[in-house]
Short mmCIF file of C-alpha atoms in Angstrom, two decimals:
data_model
loop_
_atom_site.label_atom_id
_atom_site.label_comp_id
_atom_site.label_asym_id
_atom_site.label_seq_id
_atom_site.Cartn_x
_atom_site.Cartn_y
_atom_site.Cartn_z
CA ASN A 1 50.17 96.68 40.70
CA ILE A 2 50.06 99.55 38.00
CA LEU A 3 49.41 97.30 35.36
CA MET A 4 46.14 96.23 36.68
CA GLN A 5 44.89 99.58 37.72
CA SER A 6 41.99 100.93 35.53
CA SER A 7 41.78 104.41 34.08
CA THR A 8 39.00 105.43 36.69
CA ASP A 9 41.83 104.90 39.46
CA LYS A 10 43.94 107.79 37.86
CA LEU A 11 43.83 111.10 39.92
CA LEU A 12 46.25 113.10 37.97
CA ILE A 13 49.01 112.99 35.27
CA PHE A 14 51.73 115.71 35.57
CA PRO A 15 53.00 117.41 33.60
CA ASP A 16 49.71 117.48 31.52
CA VAL A 17 51.54 118.08 28.33
CA LYS A 18 53.28 115.35 26.25
CA HIS A 19 56.78 115.14 28.39
CA SER A 20 59.26 112.33 28.67
CA ARG A 21 58.80 112.15 32.28
CA ARG A 22 55.23 112.06 33.14
CA ILE A 23 53.95 110.77 36.39
CA THR A 24 50.60 109.16 36.93
CA ILE A 25 49.09 109.48 40.57
CA HIS A 26 46.49 106.72 41.30
CA LYS A 27 44.14 106.48 44.17
CA ASP A 28 46.22 103.94 46.15
CA THR A 29 49.56 106.08 45.54
CA VAL A 30 48.16 108.78 47.94
CA SER A 31 47.90 106.19 50.78
CA CYS A 32 51.84 106.66 51.43
CA LEU A 33 50.85 110.34 52.54
CA LEU A 34 49.06 109.11 55.53
CA PRO A 35 50.75 109.47 59.01
CA GLU A 36 53.62 106.89 59.57
CA MET A 37 53.83 105.86 56.14
CA PHE A 38 56.98 105.90 53.89
CA LEU A 39 56.86 108.09 50.83
CA ASN A 40 57.04 105.95 47.60
CA ASP A 41 59.09 106.73 44.36
CA THR A 42 55.92 107.99 42.55
CA VAL A 43 55.14 110.60 45.16
CA ILE A 44 58.87 111.81 45.43
CA GLU A 45 59.16 111.78 41.44
CA PHE A 46 55.71 113.90 41.35
CA TYR A 47 57.03 116.48 43.81
CA LEU A 48 60.36 116.96 41.90
CA LEU A 49 58.54 117.25 38.56
CA TYR A 50 56.13 119.60 40.14
CA LEU A 51 58.88 121.97 41.50
CA TYR A 52 60.71 121.72 38.09
CA HIS A 53 57.64 122.40 35.87
CA GLY A 54 55.29 124.25 38.26
CA ILE A 55 57.56 126.34 40.47
CA PHE A 56 60.89 126.90 38.69
CA SER A 57 61.25 129.80 36.11
CA PHE A 58 62.53 128.79 32.75
CA GLN A 59 65.99 130.34 34.02
CA GLN A 60 65.96 128.08 37.29
CA ARG A 61 65.21 125.11 35.11
CA GLU A 62 68.26 125.91 32.79
CA GLN A 63 70.34 125.75 36.25
CA VAL A 64 69.00 122.46 37.51
CA HIS A 65 69.08 118.90 36.61
CA ILE A 66 66.94 116.49 38.51
CA PHE A 67 67.47 112.62 38.15
CA ASN A 68 64.54 110.41 38.97
CA THR A 69 64.46 108.29 42.01
CA PHE A 70 65.77 105.24 40.32
CA PHE A 71 69.00 106.84 39.13
CA TYR A 72 70.76 106.26 42.42
CA THR A 73 69.40 102.70 42.69
CA LYS A 74 70.56 101.87 39.27
CA LEU A 75 73.87 103.33 39.95
CA THR A 76 74.54 101.67 43.59
CA ASN A 77 72.94 98.24 42.68
CA ASN A 78 75.31 95.47 43.74
CA LEU A 79 78.16 97.68 44.97
CA ASN A 80 81.01 96.07 47.13
CA GLU A 81 84.24 97.23 48.42
CA SER A 82 86.29 95.40 45.94
CA LEU A 83 85.07 97.12 42.63
CA THR A 84 87.75 97.03 40.04
CA PRO A 85 87.95 99.55 37.27
CA GLN A 86 86.04 97.44 34.98
CA ASP A 87 83.35 97.20 37.42
CA ILE A 88 83.17 101.17 37.79
CA TYR A 89 83.17 101.38 33.95
CA GLU A 90 80.26 99.08 33.76
CA LYS A 91 78.29 100.96 36.43
CA HIS A 92 78.85 104.22 34.65
CA GLY A 93 77.62 102.33 31.36
CA GLN A 94 74.32 101.61 33.13
CA VAL A 95 73.42 105.12 33.87
CA SER A 96 75.22 107.13 31.17
CA LYS A 97 72.10 107.30 28.77
CA TRP A 98 70.43 109.24 31.51
CA THR A 99 72.86 112.28 30.97
CA LYS A 100 73.54 111.80 27.21
CA ASN A 101 71.83 115.05 26.42
CA VAL A 102 72.84 116.89 29.48
CA ASN A 103 76.00 118.61 30.55
CA LEU A 104 75.86 118.32 34.41
CA PHE A 105 79.01 120.54 34.53
CA GLU A 106 76.91 123.59 33.06
CA LYS A 107 74.35 123.02 35.88
CA ASP A 108 74.52 124.99 39.04
CA PHE A 109 72.57 122.25 41.04
CA VAL A 110 72.38 118.47 40.41
CA VAL A 111 69.56 116.70 42.41
CA VAL A 112 69.85 113.03 42.89
CA PRO A 113 67.02 111.72 45.03
CA ILE A 114 67.81 108.82 47.39
CA HIS A 115 65.01 106.58 48.13
CA ASP A 116 66.84 103.49 49.69
CA HIS A 117 65.90 100.86 52.04
CA ALA A 118 62.29 101.95 52.69
CA HIS A 119 60.49 99.29 50.93
#
């Protein structure tokens, strides 16, 4: 439980500058990197942010939008085959704020990480 972890359990915070999407890696987070373990959302999110902030150039960052690992889960939560137009509108409303400052149609790449059924 992250709320119960002490500051001494922190291994790293990325990116190190104030940013709306910062990831804190704790000691127990890295255990999912062991053989035969599933990656967790924190490690996936860290790697995506590392690519975006640490590897991509400014020009590359302008061409890509990376959603966080919870976007797909939120978008597809409680989906069934009998969705009405109203249901679809409500689903969109649950995630519309995630793109309010981004025009996805101006991006060359949109990354939607799917971390599903691995918990």
